[in-house]
Short mmCIF file of C-alpha atoms in Angstrom, two decimals:
data_model
loop_
_atom_site.label_atom_id
_atom_site.label_comp_id
_atom_site.label_asym_id
_atom_site.label_seq_id
_atom_site.Cartn_x
_atom_site.Cartn_y
_atom_site.Cartn_z
CA GLU A 1 -123.95 -55.73 46.55
CA THR A 2 -123.46 -52.81 49.11
CA PHE A 3 -119.59 -53.81 49.47
CA VAL A 4 -119.13 -54.25 45.61
CA THR A 5 -120.75 -50.85 44.88
CA TRP A 6 -118.52 -49.29 47.57
CA ARG A 7 -115.29 -51.09 46.23
CA GLU A 8 -115.93 -50.51 42.58
CA LYS A 9 -117.73 -46.90 42.58
CA LEU A 10 -116.56 -45.19 45.71
CA ALA A 11 -113.32 -46.42 46.59
CA PRO A 12 -111.44 -45.23 43.60
CA LEU A 13 -112.72 -41.69 44.36
CA ILE A 14 -111.55 -41.61 48.04
CA TYR A 15 -108.27 -43.73 47.66
CA ASP A 16 -105.18 -42.95 46.04
CA MET A 17 -103.83 -46.40 46.68
CA PHE A 18 -105.36 -49.55 48.17
CA SER A 19 -103.80 -53.11 48.46
CA HIS A 20 -105.52 -55.96 50.36
CA HIS A 21 -103.88 -59.15 51.69
CA ASN A 22 -105.77 -61.83 53.07
CA LEU A 23 -103.96 -63.66 55.98
CA PRO A 24 -104.61 -67.46 56.84
CA TRP A 25 -104.77 -66.71 60.53
CA PRO A 26 -105.97 -63.71 62.63
CA THR A 27 -103.47 -61.03 63.56
CA GLN A 28 -103.10 -58.71 66.60
CA ALA A 29 -100.27 -56.53 65.18
CA CYS A 30 -98.36 -54.86 62.37
CA ARG A 31 -95.42 -52.56 62.01
CA PHE A 32 -93.32 -50.76 59.45
CA GLY A 33 -89.73 -51.44 59.83
CA SER A 34 -87.02 -49.59 58.02
CA ALA A 35 -87.00 -48.41 54.35
CA VAL A 36 -85.23 -51.06 52.34
CA GLU A 37 -85.24 -49.34 48.85
CA ASP A 38 -86.53 -45.93 47.58
CA LEU A 39 -87.58 -46.30 43.92
CA THR A 40 -89.02 -43.66 41.37
CA TYR A 41 -92.65 -44.80 41.97
CA LYS A 42 -92.47 -46.53 45.48
CA THR A 43 -90.78 -47.33 48.49
CA ARG A 44 -90.20 -50.85 49.59
CA TYR A 45 -90.28 -51.28 53.36
CA ARG A 46 -89.54 -54.11 55.75
CA VAL A 47 -92.74 -54.69 57.60
CA TYR A 48 -93.83 -57.05 60.61
CA TYR A 49 -97.01 -58.55 61.45
CA SER A 50 -98.35 -61.67 63.38
CA GLU A 51 -100.34 -64.71 62.92
CA GLN A 52 -102.33 -65.95 65.72
CA THR A 53 -102.98 -69.57 65.32
CA ASP A 54 -105.25 -72.08 67.35
CA ASP A 55 -101.92 -73.95 68.43
CA SER A 56 -102.20 -76.32 65.66
CA GLU A 57 -99.43 -74.59 64.29
CA PRO A 58 -96.79 -72.26 65.97
CA GLN A 59 -97.43 -68.83 66.68
CA LYS A 60 -95.67 -66.58 63.97
CA LEU A 61 -93.89 -63.37 63.67
CA ILE A 62 -93.69 -62.55 59.98
CA VAL A 63 -90.74 -60.48 58.66
CA ALA A 64 -92.01 -59.19 55.13
CA THR A 65 -91.29 -56.41 52.54
CA ALA A 66 -94.18 -54.21 51.22
CA ASP A 67 -94.09 -52.01 48.27
CA VAL A 68 -95.84 -48.63 49.20
CA CYS A 69 -96.51 -46.70 45.93
CA LYS A 70 -96.06 -43.04 45.91
CA PRO A 71 -98.82 -40.53 45.55
CA ASN A 72 -100.75 -40.44 42.13
CA VAL A 73 -99.35 -43.66 40.91
CA ALA A 74 -102.03 -46.26 41.19
CA SER A 75 -104.78 -46.81 38.84
CA ALA A 76 -108.23 -46.91 39.51
CA GLU A 77 -108.33 -50.53 38.48
CA VAL A 78 -105.68 -51.39 41.20
CA VAL A 79 -107.87 -49.73 43.94
CA SER A 80 -111.09 -51.28 43.08
CA SER A 81 -109.80 -54.91 41.79
CA TRP A 82 -109.52 -57.02 44.93
CA THR A 83 -111.70 -59.18 47.06
CA ASP A 84 -111.74 -60.08 50.72
CA PHE A 85 -109.50 -63.26 49.80
CA SER A 86 -107.00 -61.53 47.67
CA LYS A 87 -103.32 -62.00 48.17
CA SER A 88 -101.38 -58.73 47.53
CA PRO A 89 -98.49 -59.09 44.94
CA TYR A 90 -96.88 -56.05 46.82
CA LEU A 91 -96.34 -57.87 50.09
CA ARG A 92 -93.68 -60.45 50.16
CA GLU A 93 -92.74 -62.91 53.15
CA GLU A 94 -89.07 -62.87 53.87
CA LYS A 95 -88.66 -64.78 57.17
CA VAL A 96 -90.98 -66.53 59.75
CA LEU A 97 -90.03 -66.76 63.27
CA PHE A 98 -91.92 -69.41 65.48
CA HIS A 99 -92.91 -67.08 68.38
CA PRO A 100 -93.18 -68.53 71.96
CA GLY A 101 -96.82 -67.42 72.48
CA GLU A 102 -99.21 -64.99 70.74
CA VAL A 103 -97.71 -61.86 69.32
CA ASN A 104 -99.83 -59.10 70.65
CA LYS A 105 -97.74 -55.94 69.92
CA ILE A 106 -94.50 -55.32 67.85
CA ARG A 107 -92.33 -52.30 68.22
CA GLU A 108 -88.92 -51.71 66.37
CA ILE A 109 -85.95 -50.14 67.93
CA PRO A 110 -85.32 -46.80 65.93
CA GLN A 111 -81.47 -46.78 66.55
CA HIS A 112 -80.91 -50.42 65.23
CA PRO A 113 -83.40 -51.41 62.50
CA GLY A 114 -82.84 -55.08 62.95
CA LEU A 115 -83.95 -55.24 66.66
CA VAL A 116 -87.73 -55.40 67.67
CA VAL A 117 -89.61 -56.14 70.77
CA THR A 118 -92.73 -57.94 71.22
CA HIS A 119 -95.32 -58.61 73.72
CA THR A 120 -96.94 -61.79 74.47
CA ASP A 121 -99.26 -63.49 77.07
CA ALA A 122 -96.32 -63.30 79.61
CA PRO A 123 -94.63 -61.00 81.91
CA GLU A 124 -91.47 -60.81 79.84
CA VAL A 125 -90.84 -58.47 76.93
CA LEU A 126 -89.23 -60.44 74.10
CA LEU A 127 -86.41 -58.85 71.98
CA TRP A 128 -85.26 -60.32 68.56
CA ASN A 129 -82.42 -59.72 66.16
CA VAL A 130 -84.59 -60.37 63.04
CA ASP A 131 -81.67 -60.31 60.93
CA LYS A 132 -79.64 -62.96 62.67
CA GLN A 133 -82.53 -65.08 63.84
CA PRO A 134 -82.75 -68.41 61.97
CA HIS A 135 -85.89 -68.50 59.53
CA ARG A 136 -88.46 -71.28 60.34
CA PRO A 137 -89.86 -73.04 57.38
CA ARG A 138 -93.61 -73.10 57.57
CA GLU A 139 -93.73 -76.61 56.64
CA LYS A 140 -91.87 -77.69 59.95
CA LYS A 141 -94.64 -77.18 62.33
CA ASN A 142 -92.90 -78.93 65.17
CA LYS A 143 -93.33 -76.86 68.43
CA LEU A 144 -89.82 -77.85 69.57
CA GLN A 145 -88.65 -75.68 66.62
CA GLU A 146 -89.79 -72.40 68.39
CA SER A 147 -87.47 -69.44 68.02
CA ILE A 148 -85.46 -68.42 71.05
CA PRO A 149 -85.47 -64.71 71.78
CA ASP A 150 -82.12 -62.95 71.70
CA MET A 151 -83.05 -61.37 75.08
CA LYS A 152 -85.75 -61.13 77.92
CA LEU A 153 -86.80 -57.94 79.34
CA VAL A 154 -87.82 -58.82 82.92
CA GLY A 155 -89.51 -57.06 85.81
CA HIS A 156 -93.19 -57.40 85.47
CA GLU A 157 -94.95 -59.23 88.19
CA ASP A 158 -97.87 -60.36 85.88
CA GLU A 159 -98.87 -60.60 82.21
CA ALA A 160 -97.93 -57.76 80.14
CA LEU A 161 -100.14 -58.16 77.10
CA PHE A 162 -100.27 -54.96 74.88
CA PRO A 163 -98.57 -51.64 76.25
CA LEU A 164 -95.21 -51.45 74.50
CA ALA A 165 -93.20 -48.36 73.40
CA THR A 166 -89.81 -47.37 72.14
CA THR A 167 -88.49 -43.78 71.24
CA PRO A 168 -85.97 -42.36 68.66
CA ALA A 169 -84.17 -40.56 71.41
CA ALA A 170 -82.41 -43.50 72.86
CA PRO A 171 -82.68 -47.44 72.76
CA LEU A 172 -85.22 -47.59 75.43
CA VAL A 173 -88.29 -49.90 75.90
CA ALA A 174 -91.43 -49.14 78.00
CA SER A 175 -94.12 -51.54 78.94
CA GLY A 176 -97.17 -51.71 80.86
CA GLY A 177 -98.69 -54.70 82.56
CA ASN A 178 -101.52 -56.39 84.41
CA ASP A 179 -99.46 -55.68 87.47
CA CYS A 180 -100.43 -52.06 87.15
CA LEU A 181 -96.88 -51.01 86.70
CA VAL A 182 -95.10 -49.26 83.88
CA MET A 183 -91.52 -50.47 83.24
CA LEU A 184 -88.47 -49.00 81.55
CA TRP A 185 -85.43 -50.76 80.08
CA ASP A 186 -82.40 -49.24 78.71
CA LEU A 187 -80.87 -51.57 75.84
CA ALA A 188 -77.65 -49.27 75.66
CA ASP A 189 -75.21 -51.72 77.30
CA SER A 190 -76.50 -54.91 75.57
CA THR A 191 -76.57 -53.62 72.10
CA THR A 192 -73.15 -54.77 71.09
CA SER A 193 -73.87 -58.34 71.72
CA LEU A 194 -77.53 -58.07 70.43
CA LEU A 195 -76.54 -56.67 67.05
CA ALA A 196 -73.69 -59.22 66.67
CA GLY A 197 -76.02 -61.89 67.16
CA SER A 198 -74.00 -63.60 69.75
CA CYS A 199 -76.80 -64.21 72.39
CA GLY A 200 -80.17 -66.01 72.64
CA GLY A 201 -81.37 -67.71 69.44
CA SER A 202 -79.13 -65.66 67.14
CA GLY A 203 -76.23 -67.11 68.79
CA GLY A 204 -77.58 -70.66 68.89
CA ALA A 205 -78.19 -70.74 72.55
CA LYS A 206 -81.08 -72.58 74.00
CA ASP A 207 -81.85 -69.99 76.47
CA SER A 208 -82.38 -65.96 76.40
CA PRO A 209 -80.21 -63.82 78.63
CA GLU A 210 -82.37 -61.42 80.88
CA LEU A 211 -82.36 -57.75 81.32
CA ARG A 212 -83.72 -56.13 84.46
CA ALA A 213 -85.81 -52.95 84.19
CA ARG A 214 -84.07 -49.77 85.04
CA HIS A 215 -87.21 -47.73 86.35
CA ARG A 216 -90.49 -48.89 87.88
CA PHE A 217 -93.54 -46.51 87.93
CA GLU A 218 -96.29 -47.05 90.26
CA GLY A 219 -99.67 -45.22 90.19
CA HIS A 220 -102.31 -47.27 88.12
CA THR A 221 -104.67 -49.40 90.26
CA ARG A 222 -105.88 -51.57 87.38
CA PRO A 223 -104.17 -53.12 84.19
CA VAL A 224 -102.38 -50.68 81.93
CA GLU A 225 -103.68 -50.57 78.50
CA GLU A 226 -101.22 -48.47 76.64
CA VAL A 227 -98.00 -46.62 77.05
CA VAL A 228 -96.21 -43.99 74.87
CA PHE A 229 -92.92 -41.86 74.94
CA LYS A 230 -93.30 -37.98 74.61
CA PRO A 231 -91.97 -37.69 71.12
CA GLY A 232 -88.08 -37.09 71.16
CA SER A 233 -88.08 -37.58 74.67
CA MET A 234 -85.96 -40.29 76.74
CA HIS A 235 -87.65 -39.21 79.95
CA GLU A 236 -91.31 -38.25 79.69
CA LEU A 237 -94.05 -40.92 79.12
CA ALA A 238 -97.86 -41.17 79.29
CA SER A 239 -99.91 -44.26 79.96
CA VAL A 240 -103.69 -45.21 80.32
CA GLY A 241 -105.56 -48.07 81.95
CA ASP A 242 -108.43 -49.79 83.00
CA ASP A 243 -108.79 -47.72 86.02
CA ALA A 244 -109.98 -44.80 83.78
CA GLN A 245 -106.68 -42.80 84.41
CA LEU A 246 -104.40 -40.77 81.96
CA MET A 247 -101.11 -40.56 83.78
CA PHE A 248 -97.71 -38.73 82.97
CA TRP A 249 -94.51 -39.78 84.06
CA ASP A 250 -90.89 -38.49 84.15
CA VAL A 251 -87.89 -40.69 84.99
CA ARG A 252 -86.06 -37.52 86.57
CA SER A 253 -89.03 -37.17 89.01
CA GLY A 254 -89.22 -40.69 90.62
CA ALA A 255 -91.56 -43.51 90.49
CA ALA A 256 -94.83 -41.54 91.09
CA PRO A 257 -96.79 -39.86 88.18
CA VAL A 258 -96.18 -36.30 87.69
CA LEU A 259 -99.67 -35.57 86.27
CA ARG A 260 -102.80 -37.50 86.18
CA MET A 261 -106.24 -37.16 85.02
CA LYS A 262 -108.81 -39.37 86.94
CA GLU A 263 -111.88 -40.67 84.92
CA ALA A 264 -110.65 -38.97 81.87
CA HIS A 265 -113.52 -40.54 79.87
CA GLY A 266 -115.83 -41.15 82.93
CA PRO A 267 -115.68 -44.53 84.61
CA LYS A 268 -114.96 -46.24 81.19
CA ASP A 269 -111.60 -48.19 80.59
CA ILE A 270 -109.25 -46.20 78.36
CA GLN A 271 -107.74 -48.34 75.79
CA CYS A 272 -105.03 -46.11 73.88
CA VAL A 273 -102.88 -43.20 73.91
CA ASP A 274 -100.71 -41.38 71.60
CA TRP A 275 -98.53 -38.05 71.94
CA SER A 276 -98.55 -35.77 68.91
CA PRO A 277 -95.04 -35.36 67.41
CA LEU A 278 -96.00 -32.02 65.70
CA ALA A 279 -97.93 -30.41 68.57
CA GLU A 280 -96.22 -31.69 71.74
CA HIS A 281 -98.87 -30.34 74.14
CA CYS A 282 -101.38 -32.50 72.53
CA VAL A 283 -102.14 -36.17 73.85
CA ALA A 284 -105.07 -37.95 72.43
CA THR A 285 -106.85 -41.01 74.26
CA GLY A 286 -109.44 -43.64 73.08
CA ALA A 287 -111.87 -45.24 75.35
CA GLN A 288 -113.92 -48.46 75.54
CA ASP A 289 -117.19 -46.46 74.76
CA GLY A 290 -115.87 -45.29 71.24
CA SER A 291 -114.95 -41.83 72.54
CA ILE A 292 -111.86 -39.72 71.82
CA LYS A 293 -110.40 -36.94 73.70
CA VAL A 294 -107.68 -34.56 72.91
CA TRP A 295 -105.85 -32.97 75.91
CA ASP A 296 -103.62 -30.00 76.22
CA THR A 297 -100.88 -31.06 78.84
CA ARG A 298 -100.27 -27.68 79.90
CA ALA A 299 -103.85 -27.34 80.96
CA LEU A 300 -105.25 -30.53 82.68
CA ARG A 301 -107.98 -29.16 84.62
CA GLY A 302 -110.97 -31.68 84.44
CA PRO A 303 -112.33 -34.57 82.48
CA ASP A 304 -114.24 -32.23 80.09
CA HIS A 305 -111.48 -29.59 79.74
CA THR A 306 -110.25 -30.63 76.43
CA ILE A 307 -109.03 -29.34 73.01
CA CYS A 308 -111.84 -31.55 71.54
CA SER A 309 -113.96 -34.40 72.57
CA LEU A 310 -115.22 -36.72 69.86
CA ARG A 311 -117.71 -39.72 69.38
CA SER A 312 -118.31 -41.34 66.08
CA HIS A 313 -117.11 -44.92 66.71
CA THR A 314 -119.81 -47.27 67.98
CA ASP A 315 -117.57 -49.62 69.95
CA ALA A 316 -114.29 -49.63 71.88
CA ILE A 317 -111.25 -47.80 70.34
CA ILE A 318 -108.27 -50.09 70.19
CA ARG A 319 -105.64 -47.82 68.62
CA LEU A 320 -105.05 -44.26 67.59
CA GLU A 321 -102.10 -42.56 66.15
CA TRP A 322 -101.16 -39.04 65.18
CA HIS A 323 -100.03 -38.41 61.63
CA PRO A 324 -96.14 -37.98 61.44
CA GLN A 325 -96.06 -35.23 58.84
CA ALA A 326 -99.33 -33.54 58.96
CA LYS A 327 -100.15 -31.38 62.24
CA GLY A 328 -103.52 -32.19 63.81
CA VAL A 329 -104.49 -35.41 61.68
CA LEU A 330 -105.21 -38.24 63.93
CA ALA A 331 -106.34 -41.96 62.91
CA SER A 332 -108.44 -44.06 65.02
CA GLY A 333 -109.54 -47.62 64.79
CA GLY A 334 -111.33 -50.40 66.94
CA ASP A 335 -114.13 -53.04 67.47
CA ASP A 336 -116.61 -51.44 65.25
CA ARG A 337 -114.44 -52.49 62.18
CA VAL A 338 -113.82 -49.10 60.96
CA MET A 339 -111.00 -46.51 60.78
CA MET A 340 -111.44 -42.83 61.06
CA VAL A 341 -109.27 -39.90 59.97
CA TRP A 342 -109.66 -36.84 61.96
CA ASN A 343 -108.41 -33.29 61.22
CA ILE A 344 -108.41 -31.51 64.58
CA ASN A 345 -107.30 -27.85 65.12
CA VAL A 346 -104.68 -28.65 67.96
CA ASP A 347 -103.96 -24.96 68.52
CA ALA A 348 -107.43 -24.29 69.89
CA PRO A 349 -107.65 -23.46 73.44
CA PRO A 350 -108.91 -26.17 75.75
CA ALA A 351 -112.38 -25.55 77.07
CA ASP A 352 -115.22 -27.38 78.74
CA ARG A 353 -116.33 -29.95 75.96
CA PRO A 354 -118.36 -32.75 77.22
CA LEU A 355 -118.66 -35.80 75.23
CA PRO A 356 -121.87 -36.10 72.96
CA PRO A 357 -124.26 -38.59 74.13
CA GLU A 358 -123.26 -42.18 73.39
CA ALA A 359 -124.55 -43.45 70.08
CA SER A 360 -126.81 -46.69 69.95
CA LYS A 361 -124.80 -49.59 68.80
CA LYS A 362 -125.90 -50.63 65.33
CA LYS A 363 -124.36 -53.59 63.90
CA SER A 364 -122.52 -53.29 60.51
CA LYS A 365 -124.19 -54.14 57.26
CA ALA A 366 -123.01 -57.16 55.54
CA GLY A 367 -121.27 -55.26 53.12
CA VAL A 368 -119.65 -52.05 54.54
CA PRO A 369 -119.70 -50.75 58.24
CA THR A 370 -121.22 -47.49 58.59
CA ALA A 371 -121.42 -44.81 61.26
CA PRO A 372 -124.88 -44.56 62.87
CA GLN A 373 -127.48 -42.30 61.54
CA ASP A 374 -128.43 -41.00 64.92
CA VAL A 375 -125.18 -39.23 65.52
CA GLN A 376 -124.22 -35.89 63.96
CA ARG A 377 -121.10 -36.09 61.71
CA PRO A 378 -118.41 -34.06 63.36
CA LYS A 379 -116.73 -31.40 61.56
CA GLU A 380 -113.25 -32.83 62.36
CA LEU A 381 -114.06 -36.12 60.60
CA MET A 382 -112.23 -36.26 57.36
CA MET A 383 -112.76 -39.88 56.09
CA GLN A 384 -114.03 -43.23 57.14
CA HIS A 385 -112.22 -46.31 56.06
CA SER A 386 -114.41 -49.39 55.61
CA GLY A 387 -112.01 -51.84 54.05
CA HIS A 388 -111.89 -54.15 57.37
CA ARG A 389 -115.62 -55.23 57.00
CA ARG A 390 -114.99 -58.78 58.21
CA GLY A 391 -113.18 -58.07 61.62
CA LYS A 392 -112.14 -55.40 64.08
CA VAL A 393 -109.27 -53.11 63.41
CA VAL A 394 -106.52 -54.31 65.83
CA ASP A 395 -103.51 -52.33 64.78
CA PHE A 396 -102.26 -49.78 62.26
CA GLN A 397 -99.44 -47.12 61.62
CA TRP A 398 -98.84 -44.23 59.21
CA CYS A 399 -96.03 -44.86 56.91
CA PRO A 400 -92.88 -43.08 58.50
CA THR A 401 -91.81 -41.39 55.00
CA VAL A 402 -94.41 -41.84 52.38
CA PRO A 403 -97.16 -39.18 53.05
CA TRP A 404 -100.52 -40.31 54.03
CA ALA A 405 -99.89 -43.95 53.51
CA ILE A 406 -101.33 -46.41 56.22
CA MET A 407 -100.85 -50.15 57.09
CA SER A 408 -103.74 -51.46 58.98
CA VAL A 409 -104.69 -55.19 60.21
CA SER A 410 -107.99 -56.52 61.24
CA ASP A 411 -108.76 -59.99 63.20
CA ASP A 412 -111.37 -61.58 61.11
CA GLY A 413 -111.32 -64.92 63.27
CA ALA A 414 -115.02 -64.33 64.06
CA ASP A 415 -116.12 -64.16 60.54
CA GLU A 416 -117.28 -67.83 59.64
CA GLU A 417 -116.40 -67.39 55.90
CA SER A 418 -112.95 -65.84 56.45
CA GLY A 419 -111.74 -66.99 59.77
CA GLY A 420 -108.27 -65.34 59.23
CA GLY A 421 -107.07 -61.69 59.06
CA SER A 422 -106.62 -58.90 56.77
CA LEU A 423 -103.75 -56.62 55.97
CA GLN A 424 -104.20 -53.35 54.03
CA LEU A 425 -102.00 -50.66 52.61
CA TRP A 426 -104.05 -47.57 51.68
CA ARG A 427 -103.84 -43.70 51.34
CA PRO A 428 -106.67 -41.44 50.77
CA SER A 429 -107.07 -39.48 47.90
CA SER A 430 -105.31 -36.14 47.90
CA LEU A 431 -108.65 -34.61 47.11
CA LEU A 432 -109.64 -35.30 50.73
CA TYR A 433 -106.63 -33.35 52.52
CA GLU A 434 -105.34 -30.95 50.23
CA PRO A 435 -106.33 -27.14 50.61
CA GLN A 436 -109.78 -26.44 48.99
CA GLU A 437 -108.38 -23.95 46.47
CA LYS A 438 -105.89 -26.44 44.96
CA VAL A 439 -108.66 -29.28 44.99
CA LEU A 440 -111.05 -26.93 43.06
CA ALA A 441 -108.49 -25.84 40.65
CA ARG A 442 -107.64 -29.52 39.88
CA LEU A 443 -111.14 -30.45 39.43
CA ASN A 444 -111.86 -27.27 37.32
CA GLN A 445 -109.37 -28.47 34.59
CA HIS A 446 -111.92 -31.35 33.91
CA ARG A 447 -115.16 -29.54 34.50
CA THR A 448 -116.97 -30.47 31.39
CA TRP A 449 -115.84 -34.19 31.78
CA ILE A 450 -117.21 -34.27 35.43
CA LEU A 451 -120.39 -32.41 34.74
CA GLU A 452 -121.25 -33.47 31.15
CA GLY A 453 -119.16 -36.34 30.29
CA ARG A 454 -117.53 -34.33 27.52
CA ASN A 455 -113.76 -33.69 26.55
CA PRO A 456 -112.36 -36.62 28.56
CA PRO A 457 -109.05 -35.89 30.17
CA GLU A 458 -105.91 -36.76 28.19
CA ARG A 459 -104.00 -40.01 28.40
CA GLN A 460 -102.23 -40.44 31.82
CA PRO A 461 -98.71 -38.91 31.88
CA LEU A 462 -95.94 -41.21 30.82
CA ARG A 463 -94.41 -41.32 34.33
CA VAL A 464 -97.64 -42.87 35.52
CA GLU A 465 -97.82 -45.36 32.74
CA ARG A 466 -94.19 -46.32 33.55
CA ALA A 467 -94.81 -46.41 37.25
CA GLN A 468 -97.77 -48.82 36.62
CA GLU A 469 -95.40 -51.04 34.52
CA GLU A 470 -93.10 -50.84 37.24
CA LEU A 471 -95.75 -52.32 39.89
CA ALA A 472 -96.78 -54.72 37.50
CA GLU A 473 -93.44 -56.01 37.04
CA SER A 474 -92.85 -56.17 40.67
CA ALA A 475 -96.06 -58.09 41.13
CA ALA A 476 -95.02 -60.57 38.39
CA ARG A 477 -91.56 -60.74 40.02
CA ALA A 478 -93.12 -61.56 43.61
CA ALA A 479 -95.51 -64.08 42.36
CA ARG A 480 -92.51 -66.05 40.34
CA ASP A 481 -90.33 -65.85 43.24
CA ASN A 482 -93.08 -67.05 45.50
CA LYS A 483 -93.49 -70.00 43.25
CA GLU A 484 -89.73 -70.74 42.85
CA GLY A 485 -89.74 -70.47 46.71
CA LYS A 486 -92.41 -72.88 47.23
CA GLU A 487 -90.77 -75.35 44.78
CA ALA A 488 -87.45 -75.11 46.51
CA LYS A 489 -89.03 -75.47 49.80
CA ALA A 490 -90.90 -78.78 48.60
CA LYS A 491 -87.49 -80.19 47.22
CA ASP A 492 -85.87 -79.14 50.64
CA VAL A 493 -88.58 -81.23 52.44
CA ASN A 494 -88.14 -84.15 50.14
CA ARG A 495 -84.50 -84.00 50.81
CA THR A 496 -84.86 -83.78 54.65
CA GLY A 497 -87.34 -86.45 54.60
CA LYS A 498 -85.08 -88.83 52.61
CA ARG A 499 -82.03 -88.11 54.94
CA GLU A 500 -84.21 -88.71 57.94
CA ARG A 501 -85.39 -92.06 56.67
CA GLN A 502 -81.85 -93.01 55.69
CA GLU A 503 -80.63 -92.03 59.00
CA LYS A 504 -83.44 -94.08 60.59
CA GLN A 505 -82.42 -97.13 58.48
CA GLU A 506 -78.83 -96.74 59.48
CA GLY A 507 -79.75 -96.52 63.10
CA GLY A 508 -81.70 -99.48 62.89
CA GLY A 509 -78.85 -101.37 61.13
CA ARG A 510 -76.45 -100.31 63.90
CA LYS A 511 -79.00 -101.45 66.60
CA GLY A 512 -79.23 -104.88 64.96
CA ALA A 513 -75.48 -105.08 64.61
#
């Protein structure tokens, strides 16, 4: 009942867009690829996400397209009319790769939209040309049909599970591992063969060529949890780890860190880090205890000397990311099943700001996860996204070009009723982030309707009606194509089965002869 009230009454007020897609298996990763088509009312993106199976089926890397509608287009009905098991008509599966091992992290190579790298439970980083890789039909679940990577990036001495980064400055890949190392590869010398699809699985080979790391950074004493490039840089990186340290690296300065902050969140493991693209002196970190700190790289003087120190999450923070277009806006998500969006004054001078006391961990309600009542709401907190009520938020990303849109995924495997995963595309209402004067001016236009229920607003503008028609047509077309695709696949399976039986009979005849 609580969840239904939130979805039907509150969600239309705080979201400008909301689309929910139930996944058959838990997931660990999602990522926007390149924009495929820019239409009047929406932008169609290539997206990637994973399916983490129980090995009764192959592990999967999914290539799909997602329609991200532009601001002030989606209706309140679209925002509120979904369930935990809805299939979004705006997400369309295009290709499936049978991944060798679980997909823990996905990153695109910005210079080459068809290339992505993935982390799995192995020392190697796997590189894929998703345009050239053969599609693996879901019906063929034979593990012998595993996709072959186009290249393996080698150098780690132990498993490298999650830390993975790329940069728009150059075709570089950075990774961190359980060997306490940060590694860096340069793809420049291999891009010709990779793009041509002439190596590894795209070229029909049974093995993948290997590329050795160009740089090896040493300094962490326990597993590395995340690594990130300084925006626009091909030389500078930051990393965090289970040794409670935040470290900064520069390839021009050798293998040792150029800066470090010990016990950045006290003795707690640091799970994630991100470097602001619009305030390059700002780095944010999230820790196992649910705390967030924003650092000024020009003044790293001590664990409490920060731009701000926040604590509203009640469990470990798995991921955080700065907004690509709005300076100071930061999103975070984690084990407490919620995402939070913060508005931080990144121009504030750093000062001694100890963390607030740790909140008592309260289990989420069956309906909607809520922040504990014994924690004062920080002034920086803009909103809390509670759509992933069935599992921890494991990954998300701000949309690169459509302002304020986010794609997020949760691992719902621990939920007895769901047992799969959730992918959501959403955007907060502009009433939450526009300047107060502009918001009040918009609301004042409908003052009597809001306060007294009189003088209802005029019909929606024609452009919005047309946008909704376009979205509806897109949904109908996706459903139709999906049905036709399933029918075609079923016919293909029947033809394949018939051909295999014929070959078997012919083989038996030859053997008898």
